[in-house]
Every structure is written in structure tokens, then in C-alpha cells.
Amino acid sequence: MNLDDYGHAEFPGIYQGAPADVAFSSDGAHIWVANTQMHQAGARSPEGYGCGHSPRSYTSFLYRLDAATLQPDRTIPVGAGARFVAASPDGRLVLTSNWCSGDVSVVDTAQDREIYRLPLGMHPNGIAVDAGSTTAYVAIAGSTAIATVNLQDFSVGWLNSIGISPPLHPPRPQRSVFVRQRRRGK
């Protein structure tokens, strides 16, 4: 992909991505894709696909694909190591958990840009947004906490003592949050 074609002149040439997760817009017209890492075509980035020595040294991108054509029509820079993506049911926001930079990017879909980057600590993981589009839940891998993000004022709260590395999986329909605990030997 030529990122310059999408208004990113600071990324000249052809880039390859590493898609990590997808989410559909509530109307089904678009597919949001979290690309963990972008690197020049034909060359692997210095960090490989991990965080490397300088986690803030590279930019991940969120792509918006047209669901009918499967062609990208938007690319939005987000934090380093975008792993998971969730779209709010009201269509207003898209969030990515950025594994390497330890934050969550909040993208305004009307502006097609990141409006907030909320620090959560290392390693934000799965994301779920409630049915009312008022709260996002972000699992923090390797911890016993889930971050709660108020999608009106973008304040961050915490659900503590949840379990070991609780990944979130949004159920269908999205009326509750499912937390799976993983423990060795069980």
C-alpha cells in the first residue's frame, strides 16, 4: 500500500502491513482493520513483529475497508503495535489497543483521525464496547485488571482483581462482557 496516497507523505513508498484484528461498523458498510506494524515492502522492520527496543519508534495504522469492494478507503495512524479493534455500536468511534505503546487510540469516524490516545500501561489487549456506546472495556494482558473507558469524557477507570490475563470477547448481542481466565494447568 502506498500510504502517501492516503495523505501520509511522511511514509513514502510501498508499505506492507501485519493485520491483527477486524471489526465491522454497525451498519455493515465498513470493516476496520488494525495493522500491528507497517514496514517497507520487501523488508522486515527492525523490530520484527514484536515491540523491539523502542516501543514508540513506529506507527501502526487503522485501515477502513469498504465492505462491498474490500478496498481500503481510509488509513489512520494509531499507537505502536495495534492489536485489537472495536467499533462503537453508534458508529461514532473506533478504538485500537496498542500493545507496544501501552495505550488505546480513540478514532472519531466523522473526522477520520485519532482524537485521544489513552495511556493504560503495558500490554492492552482485547476490547469490547457496550451496547449503549458509553463504555469500552480493555483487558490488560499479564495483569488482573480491566480498564474501563468512558466514551463521553474519555476518563479511564479500573476493574481490579479480575483474574490472570483476562482477554475480552464481545458476545453477540453485546449486552454483557465475557471474561475468560487462563491459568496454567487448568
PDB file of C-alpha atoms in Angstrom:
ATOM      1  CA  MET A   1       0.000   0.000   0.000  1.00  0.00           C
ATOM      2  CA  ASN A   2       1.207   3.481  -0.790  1.00  0.00           C
ATOM      3  CA  LEU A   3       0.386   5.399   2.397  1.00  0.00           C
ATOM      4  CA  ASP A   4       1.206   8.675   0.633  1.00  0.00           C
ATOM      5  CA  ASP A   5      -1.937   8.084  -1.486  1.00  0.00           C
ATOM      6  CA  TYR A   6      -3.937   8.372   1.753  1.00  0.00           C
ATOM      7  CA  GLY A   7      -2.350  11.649   2.872  1.00  0.00           C
ATOM      8  CA  HIS A   8       0.629  10.280   4.800  1.00  0.00           C
ATOM      9  CA  ALA A   9       3.568  11.896   2.964  1.00  0.00           C
ATOM     10  CA  GLU A  10       5.875  11.023   5.873  1.00  0.00           C
ATOM     11  CA  PHE A  11       5.612   7.376   4.738  1.00  0.00           C
ATOM     12  CA  PRO A  12       6.865   7.429   1.110  1.00  0.00           C
ATOM     13  CA  GLY A  13       6.930   4.261  -0.969  1.00  0.00           C
ATOM     14  CA  ILE A  14       5.068   0.991  -0.697  1.00  0.00           C
ATOM     15  CA  TYR A  15       4.329  -0.464   2.743  1.00  0.00           C
ATOM     16  CA  GLN A  16       3.165  -3.879   3.861  1.00  0.00           C
ATOM     17  CA  GLY A  17       1.072  -4.371   6.956  1.00  0.00           C
ATOM     18  CA  ALA A  18       0.521  -7.029   9.561  1.00  0.00           C
ATOM     19  CA  PRO A  19      -3.270  -7.200  10.081  1.00  0.00           C
ATOM     20  CA  ALA A  20      -4.099  -8.295  13.616  1.00  0.00           C
ATOM     21  CA  ASP A  21      -7.845  -7.820  14.122  1.00  0.00           C
ATOM     22  CA  VAL A  22     -11.009  -6.598  12.394  1.00  0.00           C
ATOM     23  CA  ALA A  23     -14.318  -5.054  13.441  1.00  0.00           C
ATOM     24  CA  PHE A  24     -17.375  -4.218  11.367  1.00  0.00           C
ATOM     25  CA  SER A  25     -19.155  -0.890  11.507  1.00  0.00           C
ATOM     26  CA  SER A  26     -22.637  -1.243  12.997  1.00  0.00           C
ATOM     27  CA  ASP A  27     -24.234  -0.629   9.591  1.00  0.00           C
ATOM     28  CA  GLY A  28     -22.011  -3.269   7.961  1.00  0.00           C
ATOM     29  CA  ALA A  29     -20.719  -0.812   5.348  1.00  0.00           C
ATOM     30  CA  HIS A  30     -17.126  -0.777   6.589  1.00  0.00           C
ATOM     31  CA  ILE A  31     -14.512  -3.106   8.031  1.00  0.00           C
ATOM     32  CA  TRP A  32     -11.929  -1.642  10.392  1.00  0.00           C
ATOM     33  CA  VAL A  33      -8.547  -3.406  10.346  1.00  0.00           C
ATOM     34  CA  ALA A  34      -5.829  -2.976  12.981  1.00  0.00           C
ATOM     35  CA  ASN A  35      -2.417  -3.291  11.351  1.00  0.00           C
ATOM     36  CA  THR A  36       0.109  -4.139  14.031  1.00  0.00           C
ATOM     37  CA  GLN A  37       3.052  -2.866  12.066  1.00  0.00           C
ATOM     38  CA  MET A  38       3.789  -1.221   8.752  1.00  0.00           C
ATOM     39  CA  HIS A  39       7.109  -1.782   7.035  1.00  0.00           C
ATOM     40  CA  GLN A  40       8.628  -1.148   3.636  1.00  0.00           C
ATOM     41  CA  ALA A  41       7.671  -3.773   1.070  1.00  0.00           C
ATOM     42  CA  GLY A  42      10.300  -6.468   0.747  1.00  0.00           C
ATOM     43  CA  ALA A  43      11.994  -5.587   4.025  1.00  0.00           C
ATOM     44  CA  ARG A  44      11.186  -6.611   7.556  1.00  0.00           C
ATOM     45  CA  SER A  45      11.158  -3.768  10.060  1.00  0.00           C
ATOM     46  CA  PRO A  46      13.997  -3.640  12.615  1.00  0.00           C
ATOM     47  CA  GLU A  47      11.641  -4.682  15.412  1.00  0.00           C
ATOM     48  CA  GLY A  48      10.283  -7.683  13.516  1.00  0.00           C
ATOM     49  CA  TYR A  49       6.723  -8.149  14.710  1.00  0.00           C
ATOM     50  CA  GLY A  50       7.489  -7.607  18.385  1.00  0.00           C
ATOM     51  CA  CYS A  51       7.906  -4.355  20.265  1.00  0.00           C
ATOM     52  CA  GLY A  52      11.670  -4.187  19.890  1.00  0.00           C
ATOM     53  CA  HIS A  53      13.872  -1.958  21.984  1.00  0.00           C
ATOM     54  CA  SER A  54      11.962   1.265  21.370  1.00  0.00           C
ATOM     55  CA  PRO A  55       8.203   0.613  21.535  1.00  0.00           C
ATOM     56  CA  ARG A  56       7.254   4.124  20.463  1.00  0.00           C
ATOM     57  CA  SER A  57       9.582   4.106  17.455  1.00  0.00           C
ATOM     58  CA  TYR A  58       6.996   3.043  14.897  1.00  0.00           C
ATOM     59  CA  THR A  59       3.420   3.764  13.945  1.00  0.00           C
ATOM     60  CA  SER A  60       0.647   1.266  13.410  1.00  0.00           C
ATOM     61  CA  PHE A  61      -2.307   2.050  11.177  1.00  0.00           C
ATOM     62  CA  LEU A  62      -6.032   1.514  11.317  1.00  0.00           C
ATOM     63  CA  TYR A  63      -7.497   0.858   7.869  1.00  0.00           C
ATOM     64  CA  ARG A  64     -11.113   1.296   6.910  1.00  0.00           C
ATOM     65  CA  LEU A  65     -12.203  -1.032   4.116  1.00  0.00           C
ATOM     66  CA  ASP A  66     -15.332  -0.656   2.036  1.00  0.00           C
ATOM     67  CA  ALA A  67     -17.231  -3.869   2.871  1.00  0.00           C
ATOM     68  CA  ALA A  68     -18.619  -4.172  -0.677  1.00  0.00           C
ATOM     69  CA  THR A  69     -15.289  -3.836  -2.512  1.00  0.00           C
ATOM     70  CA  LEU A  70     -12.883  -4.857   0.293  1.00  0.00           C
ATOM     71  CA  GLN A  71     -10.684  -1.932  -0.755  1.00  0.00           C
ATOM     72  CA  PRO A  72      -9.181   0.477   1.787  1.00  0.00           C
ATOM     73  CA  ASP A  73     -10.629   3.979   1.681  1.00  0.00           C
ATOM     74  CA  ARG A  74      -9.063   5.401   4.869  1.00  0.00           C
ATOM     75  CA  THR A  75      -5.819   4.915   6.782  1.00  0.00           C
ATOM     76  CA  ILE A  76      -5.392   6.422  10.230  1.00  0.00           C
ATOM     77  CA  PRO A  77      -2.144   6.393  12.250  1.00  0.00           C
ATOM     78  CA  VAL A  78      -2.540   4.982  15.776  1.00  0.00           C
ATOM     79  CA  GLY A  79      -0.182   3.871  18.561  1.00  0.00           C
ATOM     80  CA  ALA A  80       2.554   1.255  18.254  1.00  0.00           C
ATOM     81  CA  GLY A  81       1.550  -2.385  17.917  1.00  0.00           C
ATOM     82  CA  ALA A  82      -2.211  -2.055  17.320  1.00  0.00           C
ATOM     83  CA  ARG A  83      -3.561  -5.487  18.247  1.00  0.00           C
ATOM     84  CA  PHE A  84      -7.315  -5.331  18.740  1.00  0.00           C
ATOM     85  CA  VAL A  85     -10.016  -3.087  17.310  1.00  0.00           C
ATOM     86  CA  ALA A  86     -13.610  -2.370  18.348  1.00  0.00           C
ATOM     87  CA  ALA A  87     -16.218  -0.127  16.739  1.00  0.00           C
ATOM     88  CA  SER A  88     -18.849   1.551  18.884  1.00  0.00           C
ATOM     89  CA  PRO A  89     -22.395   0.414  18.030  1.00  0.00           C
ATOM     90  CA  ASP A  90     -23.430   4.043  17.401  1.00  0.00           C
ATOM     91  CA  GLY A  91     -20.760   4.269  14.670  1.00  0.00           C
ATOM     92  CA  ARG A  92     -19.114   7.308  16.283  1.00  0.00           C
ATOM     93  CA  LEU A  93     -15.814   5.793  17.458  1.00  0.00           C
ATOM     94  CA  VAL A  94     -13.286   3.064  16.723  1.00  0.00           C
ATOM     95  CA  LEU A  95     -10.723   2.004  19.332  1.00  0.00           C
ATOM     96  CA  THR A  96      -7.450   0.104  18.985  1.00  0.00           C
ATOM     97  CA  SER A  97      -5.431  -1.412  21.810  1.00  0.00           C
ATOM     98  CA  ASN A  98      -1.782  -0.618  21.135  1.00  0.00           C
ATOM     99  CA  TRP A  99       0.294  -3.433  22.619  1.00  0.00           C
ATOM    100  CA  CYS A 100       3.724  -1.823  22.300  1.00  0.00           C
ATOM    101  CA  SER A 101       2.972   1.793  23.223  1.00  0.00           C
ATOM    102  CA  GLY A 102       0.755   0.709  26.138  1.00  0.00           C
ATOM    103  CA  ASP A 103      -2.263   2.797  25.207  1.00  0.00           C
ATOM    104  CA  VAL A 104      -5.603   2.861  23.431  1.00  0.00           C
ATOM    105  CA  SER A 105      -6.238   5.011  20.371  1.00  0.00           C
ATOM    106  CA  VAL A 106      -9.695   6.552  20.077  1.00  0.00           C
ATOM    107  CA  VAL A 107     -10.619   7.402  16.483  1.00  0.00           C
ATOM    108  CA  ASP A 108     -13.502   9.714  15.584  1.00  0.00           C
ATOM    109  CA  THR A 109     -15.104   8.225  12.463  1.00  0.00           C
ATOM    110  CA  ALA A 110     -16.559  11.575  11.309  1.00  0.00           C
ATOM    111  CA  GLN A 111     -13.113  13.211  11.421  1.00  0.00           C
ATOM    112  CA  ASP A 112     -11.154  10.115  10.314  1.00  0.00           C
ATOM    113  CA  ARG A 113      -8.456  10.809  12.876  1.00  0.00           C
ATOM    114  CA  GLU A 114      -7.227   9.784  16.300  1.00  0.00           C
ATOM    115  CA  ILE A 115      -8.751  12.167  18.854  1.00  0.00           C
ATOM    116  CA  TYR A 116      -7.341  10.598  22.034  1.00  0.00           C
ATOM    117  CA  ARG A 117      -4.522   8.287  22.992  1.00  0.00           C
ATOM    118  CA  LEU A 118      -5.153   7.000  26.494  1.00  0.00           C
ATOM    119  CA  PRO A 119      -2.200   5.516  28.415  1.00  0.00           C
ATOM    120  CA  LEU A 120      -3.104   2.228  30.131  1.00  0.00           C
ATOM    121  CA  GLY A 121       0.284   0.627  30.785  1.00  0.00           C
ATOM    122  CA  MET A 122       1.785  -2.369  29.042  1.00  0.00           C
ATOM    123  CA  HIS A 123       0.042  -4.532  27.280  1.00  0.00           C
ATOM    124  CA  PRO A 124      -3.523  -3.509  26.427  1.00  0.00           C
ATOM    125  CA  ASN A 125      -5.253  -6.409  24.748  1.00  0.00           C
ATOM    126  CA  GLY A 126      -8.879  -7.269  23.877  1.00  0.00           C
ATOM    127  CA  ILE A 127     -11.516  -4.520  23.621  1.00  0.00           C
ATOM    128  CA  ALA A 128     -15.308  -4.614  23.946  1.00  0.00           C
ATOM    129  CA  VAL A 129     -17.743  -1.689  23.716  1.00  0.00           C
ATOM    130  CA  ASP A 130     -21.106  -1.851  25.490  1.00  0.00           C
ATOM    131  CA  ALA A 131     -24.365  -1.765  23.502  1.00  0.00           C
ATOM    132  CA  GLY A 132     -25.048   1.847  24.509  1.00  0.00           C
ATOM    133  CA  SER A 133     -21.659   3.050  23.199  1.00  0.00           C
ATOM    134  CA  THR A 134     -20.917   4.582  26.606  1.00  0.00           C
ATOM    135  CA  THR A 135     -18.098   2.374  27.929  1.00  0.00           C
ATOM    136  CA  ALA A 136     -15.218   0.427  26.431  1.00  0.00           C
ATOM    137  CA  TYR A 137     -13.550  -2.399  28.345  1.00  0.00           C
ATOM    138  CA  VAL A 138      -9.880  -3.148  27.689  1.00  0.00           C
ATOM    139  CA  ALA A 139      -8.139  -6.236  29.062  1.00  0.00           C
ATOM    140  CA  ILE A 140      -4.562  -5.688  30.215  1.00  0.00           C
ATOM    141  CA  ALA A 141      -2.522  -8.814  29.432  1.00  0.00           C
ATOM    142  CA  GLY A 142      -0.433 -10.161  32.281  1.00  0.00           C
ATOM    143  CA  SER A 143      -2.403  -8.235  34.894  1.00  0.00           C
ATOM    144  CA  THR A 144      -5.530  -8.739  36.961  1.00  0.00           C
ATOM    145  CA  ALA A 145      -7.242  -5.576  35.707  1.00  0.00           C
ATOM    146  CA  ILE A 146      -9.597  -4.399  33.008  1.00  0.00           C
ATOM    147  CA  ALA A 147      -9.572  -0.722  32.060  1.00  0.00           C
ATOM    148  CA  THR A 148     -12.936   0.982  31.631  1.00  0.00           C
ATOM    149  CA  VAL A 149     -13.000   3.919  29.222  1.00  0.00           C
ATOM    150  CA  ASN A 150     -15.882   6.389  29.471  1.00  0.00           C
ATOM    151  CA  LEU A 151     -16.712   7.143  25.819  1.00  0.00           C
ATOM    152  CA  GLN A 152     -18.272  10.518  26.666  1.00  0.00           C
ATOM    153  CA  ASP A 153     -15.415  12.218  28.559  1.00  0.00           C
ATOM    154  CA  PHE A 154     -12.655   9.628  27.865  1.00  0.00           C
ATOM    155  CA  SER A 155     -11.777   9.159  31.514  1.00  0.00           C
ATOM    156  CA  VAL A 156     -10.238   5.822  32.494  1.00  0.00           C
ATOM    157  CA  GLY A 157     -11.303   3.659  35.432  1.00  0.00           C
ATOM    158  CA  TRP A 158     -10.328   0.154  36.527  1.00  0.00           C
ATOM    159  CA  LEU A 159     -11.933  -3.160  37.383  1.00  0.00           C
ATOM    160  CA  ASN A 160      -9.303  -4.787  39.581  1.00  0.00           C
ATOM    161  CA  SER A 161      -8.640  -8.328  40.807  1.00  0.00           C
ATOM    162  CA  ILE A 162     -10.384  -9.884  37.800  1.00  0.00           C
ATOM    163  CA  GLY A 163      -8.043 -12.766  37.023  1.00  0.00           C
ATOM    164  CA  ILE A 164      -4.846 -13.643  35.221  1.00  0.00           C
ATOM    165  CA  SER A 165      -4.545 -12.020  31.795  1.00  0.00           C
ATOM    166  CA  PRO A 166      -8.282 -11.595  31.118  1.00  0.00           C
ATOM    167  CA  PRO A 167      -8.956 -11.441  27.361  1.00  0.00           C
ATOM    168  CA  LEU A 168     -12.318  -9.952  26.427  1.00  0.00           C
ATOM    169  CA  HIS A 169     -14.586 -11.468  23.827  1.00  0.00           C
ATOM    170  CA  PRO A 170     -17.668  -9.394  22.950  1.00  0.00           C
ATOM    171  CA  PRO A 171     -20.729 -11.655  22.987  1.00  0.00           C
ATOM    172  CA  ARG A 172     -23.493 -11.362  20.401  1.00  0.00           C
ATOM    173  CA  PRO A 173     -25.664  -9.425  21.035  1.00  0.00           C
ATOM    174  CA  GLN A 174     -23.427  -7.098  23.038  1.00  0.00           C
ATOM    175  CA  ARG A 175     -25.302  -6.917  26.314  1.00  0.00           C
ATOM    176  CA  SER A 176     -22.613  -8.181  28.664  1.00  0.00           C
ATOM    177  CA  VAL A 177     -18.880  -8.708  28.896  1.00  0.00           C
ATOM    178  CA  PHE A 178     -17.391 -12.198  28.907  1.00  0.00           C
ATOM    179  CA  VAL A 179     -14.073 -12.595  30.735  1.00  0.00           C
ATOM    180  CA  ARG A 180     -12.058 -15.763  30.252  1.00  0.00           C
ATOM    181  CA  GLN A 181      -9.426 -16.570  32.850  1.00  0.00           C
ATOM    182  CA  ARG A 182      -6.405 -18.554  31.756  1.00  0.00           C
ATOM    183  CA  ARG A 183      -4.352 -20.384  34.330  1.00  0.00           C
ATOM    184  CA  ARG A 184      -1.594 -22.863  33.809  1.00  0.00           C
ATOM    185  CA  GLY A 185      -2.666 -26.465  34.319  1.00  0.00           C
ATOM    186  CA  LYS A 186      -6.391 -25.708  34.315  1.00  0.00           C
TER     187      LYS A 186
END
